[in-house]
Short mmCIF file of C-alpha atoms in Angstrom, two decimals:
data_model
loop_
_atom_site.label_atom_id
_atom_site.label_comp_id
_atom_site.label_asym_id
_atom_site.label_seq_id
_atom_site.Cartn_x
_atom_site.Cartn_y
_atom_site.Cartn_z
CA MET A 27 27.60 38.30 -27.91
CA GLU A 28 28.32 35.25 -25.77
CA GLU A 29 28.10 32.04 -27.79
CA ILE A 30 27.12 28.55 -26.71
CA THR A 31 30.40 26.72 -26.20
CA ASP A 32 30.93 22.99 -26.53
CA GLU A 33 31.39 22.83 -22.76
CA LEU A 34 28.06 24.56 -22.10
CA LEU A 35 26.33 22.43 -24.71
CA GLY A 36 27.63 19.31 -22.97
CA ARG A 37 26.19 20.40 -19.62
CA ILE A 38 22.86 21.21 -21.24
CA ARG A 39 22.78 17.82 -22.93
CA GLU A 40 23.55 16.04 -19.66
CA ARG A 41 20.79 17.91 -17.82
CA ALA A 42 18.29 17.31 -20.63
CA SER A 43 18.95 13.56 -20.50
CA ASP A 44 17.27 13.38 -17.06
CA PRO A 45 13.48 13.16 -17.61
CA LYS A 46 12.77 14.80 -14.24
CA ARG A 47 15.00 17.81 -14.82
CA ARG A 48 14.42 18.62 -18.47
CA TYR A 49 12.08 21.53 -17.86
CA LEU A 50 10.23 23.37 -15.10
CA ASN A 51 7.29 20.97 -14.61
CA ALA A 52 9.11 17.79 -15.64
CA ALA A 53 9.45 16.42 -12.10
CA GLU A 54 5.71 16.75 -11.53
CA HIS A 55 4.86 15.16 -14.87
CA GLU A 56 7.26 12.27 -14.26
CA ALA A 57 6.09 11.69 -10.67
CA ARG A 58 2.34 11.75 -11.41
CA VAL A 59 0.54 8.38 -11.41
CA GLU A 60 -3.08 7.19 -11.36
CA LEU A 61 -3.97 5.13 -8.27
CA PRO A 62 -7.06 3.99 -6.33
CA VAL A 63 -8.15 6.57 -3.75
CA GLU A 64 -7.50 4.12 -0.90
CA GLU A 65 -3.91 3.57 -2.04
CA ILE A 66 -3.34 7.31 -2.39
CA GLU A 67 -4.57 7.86 1.17
CA ARG A 68 -2.28 5.11 2.45
CA ARG A 69 0.74 6.68 0.73
CA GLU A 70 -0.21 10.15 1.91
CA GLU A 71 -0.37 8.89 5.48
CA GLU A 72 3.05 7.26 5.23
CA TRP A 73 4.56 10.42 3.75
CA THR A 74 2.89 12.65 6.37
CA ARG A 75 4.23 10.51 9.20
CA ARG A 76 7.78 10.64 7.79
CA HIS A 77 7.51 14.38 7.16
CA LEU A 78 6.33 14.92 10.75
CA ALA A 79 9.29 12.96 12.10
CA ARG A 80 11.75 14.94 9.94
CA SER A 81 10.21 18.27 10.92
CA VAL A 82 10.46 17.50 14.63
CA ALA A 83 14.03 16.23 14.27
CA ASN A 84 15.05 19.44 12.49
CA THR A 85 13.97 21.47 15.52
CA GLY A 86 16.14 19.37 17.85
CA LYS A 87 13.09 18.33 19.86
CA THR A 88 11.42 14.96 20.41
CA MET A 89 7.83 13.79 20.16
CA SER A 90 6.35 10.88 22.06
CA GLU A 91 4.50 8.14 20.22
CA GLU A 92 1.32 9.34 21.89
CA GLU A 93 1.84 12.83 20.47
CA VAL A 94 2.57 11.38 17.03
CA GLN A 95 -0.65 9.36 17.13
CA ARG A 96 -2.62 12.43 18.20
CA CYS A 97 -1.24 14.50 15.32
CA MET A 98 -1.92 11.73 12.83
CA ARG A 99 -5.46 11.25 14.18
CA GLU A 100 -6.19 14.97 13.76
CA TRP A 101 -4.72 14.85 10.26
CA ARG A 102 -6.91 11.86 9.28
CA GLU A 103 -10.03 13.56 10.63
CA SER A 104 -9.27 16.70 8.64
CA ARG A 105 -8.61 14.72 5.47
CA LEU A 106 -11.80 12.68 5.90
CA ALA A 107 -13.90 15.81 6.44
CA THR A 108 -12.43 17.37 3.30
CA ARG A 109 -13.06 14.23 1.23
CA ARG A 110 -16.65 13.88 2.47
CA ALA A 111 -17.37 17.53 1.68
CA MET A 112 -15.96 17.10 -1.82
CA GLU A 113 -17.95 13.91 -2.44
CA ALA A 114 -21.16 15.53 -1.15
CA GLN A 115 -20.63 18.45 -3.51
CA MET A 116 -20.03 16.12 -6.45
CA ARG A 117 -23.17 14.10 -5.70
CA SER A 118 -25.21 17.31 -5.49
CA TRP A 119 -24.06 17.99 -9.06
CA GLY A 120 -25.04 14.50 -10.15
CA GLN A 121 -21.43 13.35 -10.34
CA THR A 122 -19.89 10.15 -9.03
CA PRO A 123 -16.81 10.53 -6.79
CA PRO A 124 -13.78 9.01 -8.55
CA ARG A 125 -12.33 5.68 -7.52
CA PHE A 126 -8.97 6.63 -9.02
CA GLN A 127 -7.11 9.92 -8.71
CA SER A 128 -3.90 11.49 -9.92
CA TYR A 129 -1.12 11.34 -7.36
CA ILE A 130 2.39 12.79 -7.27
CA GLU A 131 5.06 10.56 -5.78
CA SER A 132 6.21 13.18 -3.28
CA GLU A 133 9.38 11.41 -2.17
CA ASP A 134 10.69 11.32 -5.74
CA TYR A 135 9.45 14.75 -6.76
CA PHE A 136 12.67 16.62 -6.04
CA SER A 137 15.14 13.87 -6.91
CA THR A 138 16.78 13.00 -10.17
CA SER A 139 15.20 10.34 -12.32
CA SER A 140 15.54 6.71 -11.27
CA ASP A 141 15.09 5.60 -14.87
CA PRO A 142 18.19 4.15 -16.53
CA PRO A 143 19.92 6.42 -19.07
CA GLY A 144 18.06 6.46 -22.36
CA ALA A 145 14.84 5.02 -20.90
CA LYS A 146 12.90 8.11 -21.94
CA PRO A 147 14.87 9.61 -24.82
CA LEU A 148 14.40 13.13 -26.08
CA VAL A 149 12.67 13.63 -29.40
CA PRO A 150 14.92 13.79 -32.50
CA PRO A 151 16.32 17.18 -33.57
CA PRO A 152 14.35 19.27 -36.07
CA THR A 153 14.87 18.55 -39.75
CA ASP A 154 16.30 20.94 -42.33
CA SER A 155 12.75 21.29 -43.63
CA ASP A 156 11.54 22.36 -40.18
CA TRP A 157 14.20 25.06 -39.99
CA ALA A 158 13.52 26.19 -43.55
CA HIS A 159 9.86 26.75 -42.73
CA VAL A 160 10.69 29.00 -39.77
CA GLU A 161 13.34 30.88 -41.76
CA LYS A 162 10.77 31.52 -44.47
CA THR A 163 8.37 32.86 -41.82
CA VAL A 164 10.91 35.27 -40.30
CA GLY A 165 12.52 36.12 -43.62
CA GLN A 166 16.11 35.37 -42.64
CA ARG A 167 18.53 32.61 -41.73
CA LEU A 168 18.45 31.60 -38.07
CA PRO A 169 21.56 31.82 -35.86
CA ASP A 170 23.93 28.88 -35.60
CA ASP A 171 23.85 28.86 -31.79
CA LEU A 172 20.10 28.26 -31.85
CA LYS A 173 20.51 25.37 -34.29
CA ARG A 174 23.36 23.91 -32.21
CA LEU A 175 21.15 24.01 -29.13
CA TYR A 176 18.28 22.32 -30.93
CA ALA A 177 20.64 19.60 -32.17
CA ILE A 178 20.09 18.11 -28.70
CA SER A 179 16.35 17.73 -29.31
CA ASP A 180 13.46 19.47 -31.02
CA GLY A 181 12.53 21.33 -27.83
CA GLY A 182 11.13 19.79 -24.68
CA PHE A 183 14.08 20.81 -22.49
CA GLY A 184 15.41 24.03 -21.00
CA PRO A 185 13.49 27.06 -19.67
CA GLY A 186 9.71 27.04 -19.75
CA PHE A 187 6.89 25.04 -18.21
CA THR A 188 7.40 22.36 -20.88
CA GLY A 189 10.84 23.42 -22.11
CA LEU A 190 11.81 25.13 -25.34
CA TYR A 191 9.15 25.07 -28.04
CA PRO A 192 9.49 22.59 -30.92
CA VAL A 193 10.66 24.35 -34.09
CA LYS A 194 7.32 23.95 -35.87
CA LEU A 195 5.59 25.53 -32.88
CA ILE A 196 8.06 28.42 -32.97
CA GLY A 197 6.97 29.11 -36.53
CA SER A 198 3.25 28.95 -35.80
CA TYR A 199 3.57 31.07 -32.64
CA CYS A 200 5.61 33.62 -34.55
CA GLU A 201 2.86 33.96 -37.16
CA ASP A 202 0.20 34.15 -34.44
CA PHE A 203 2.04 36.78 -32.39
CA ARG A 204 2.58 38.91 -35.47
CA ARG A 205 -1.17 38.88 -36.08
CA ARG A 206 -2.37 39.44 -32.52
CA GLY A 207 0.58 40.51 -30.40
CA PRO A 208 2.16 38.66 -27.46
CA ASP A 209 -0.80 39.50 -25.22
CA TYR A 210 -3.27 38.17 -27.83
CA CYS A 211 -5.19 41.45 -27.71
CA GLY A 212 -3.40 43.38 -30.42
CA THR A 213 -2.35 46.02 -27.89
CA VAL A 214 1.36 45.64 -28.55
CA ILE A 215 3.10 44.98 -31.86
CA TYR A 216 5.27 41.87 -32.06
CA PRO A 217 8.64 42.87 -33.57
CA LYS A 218 9.58 41.02 -36.75
CA SER A 219 12.99 40.23 -35.28
CA PHE A 220 11.49 38.25 -32.38
CA LEU A 221 11.30 34.46 -32.24
CA PRO A 222 9.19 32.87 -29.43
CA LEU A 223 11.18 30.24 -27.52
CA ALA A 224 9.48 29.32 -24.22
CA ALA A 225 6.91 30.36 -21.62
CA GLU A 226 6.97 30.48 -17.83
CA ARG A 227 5.52 33.36 -15.83
CA LEU A 228 6.98 35.42 -18.65
CA ASP A 229 7.34 34.49 -22.31
CA TYR A 230 10.86 34.41 -23.77
CA HIS A 231 11.78 35.53 -27.29
CA TYR A 232 15.05 35.43 -29.24
CA ASP A 233 15.81 38.84 -30.74
CA LEU A 234 17.43 38.06 -34.09
CA GLU A 235 18.82 41.59 -34.37
CA THR A 236 20.74 41.68 -31.09
CA GLY A 237 21.00 38.03 -30.00
CA ARG A 238 19.38 38.94 -26.68
CA ILE A 239 16.54 37.07 -25.01
CA ILE A 240 13.56 39.37 -24.49
CA SER A 241 10.75 38.67 -22.03
CA SER A 242 7.12 39.66 -22.54
CA ASN A 243 4.48 39.88 -19.83
CA GLN A 244 0.97 38.74 -20.81
CA ASN A 245 -0.33 39.93 -17.43
CA TRP A 246 0.87 43.51 -17.84
CA GLU A 247 -2.60 44.94 -17.21
CA ASN A 248 -3.15 42.93 -14.00
CA GLU A 249 0.27 44.05 -12.80
CA GLU A 250 -0.61 47.67 -13.65
CA LEU A 251 2.14 48.07 -16.23
CA ASP A 252 1.97 50.34 -19.24
CA ALA A 253 1.67 48.62 -22.61
CA GLU A 254 5.11 49.86 -23.66
CA ASP A 255 6.58 48.05 -20.64
CA ILE A 256 5.43 44.61 -21.78
CA TYR A 257 8.92 43.85 -23.14
CA ASP A 258 12.16 43.71 -21.17
CA ILE A 259 15.66 42.32 -21.61
CA ALA A 260 15.75 38.97 -19.81
CA PHE A 261 19.22 37.73 -20.85
CA GLN A 262 22.06 39.14 -22.91
CA SER A 263 22.32 35.96 -24.98
CA LEU A 264 20.90 32.50 -25.58
CA ALA A 265 23.93 31.09 -23.76
CA ALA A 266 23.15 33.24 -20.71
CA MET A 267 19.56 31.99 -20.65
CA MET A 268 20.67 28.37 -20.76
CA GLU A 269 23.32 28.96 -18.09
CA ASP A 270 20.61 30.47 -15.89
CA TRP A 271 18.43 27.40 -16.47
CA LEU A 272 21.26 25.09 -15.44
CA ASN A 273 21.75 27.01 -12.19
CA ARG A 274 18.12 27.60 -11.30
CA PHE A 275 16.71 24.21 -10.35
#
């Protein structure tokens, strides 16, 4: 089984230090701010104008200022119609249209963090007591490579919408899955050797018997899969899963 080397651990640590690249939705969470509606509309217009200019330039064509103004005018009219329809619907429900809304800073969404190093530190690693609780739940000692990985932080980085689960959450999820199964319907048994680690479109579990990372599909019925097909081998090792995360986005 491939182990997590010091070199790999160093690359993981470096990636995890960037608040916008710690996990799948980190960039969105970091870029989201609350602003007055008027300010959001002003920023959206600036971004739309720049995006229009870039799109035209990428085609090798040009657009006159008159054409730009026409496109922007049509865009404003469409946005205004959408906002008025939304506000009318809210008022019909007895609601007051918000003065502030959540906004994602689009220009910074795909970039690395502009915060200085250490501005938003990771949470401290799990304690020996945290590990002992999980080991008591699963009935065996946990692998060293998992503990080495979590020495970076108690979750919050790596694969998953919010990164790897904190150790305490691993324990509680493990107990819950054993009671109700990974699909929460009791259709499929949750193996005692599995340890839940993270969730994206699929859930990821560490198989303590083989060292592999196993995926489970909560939407197996919607995807017309048989219950026995809910599990699949996602990665041959924890190291392979983390290497995939480093190369994915």
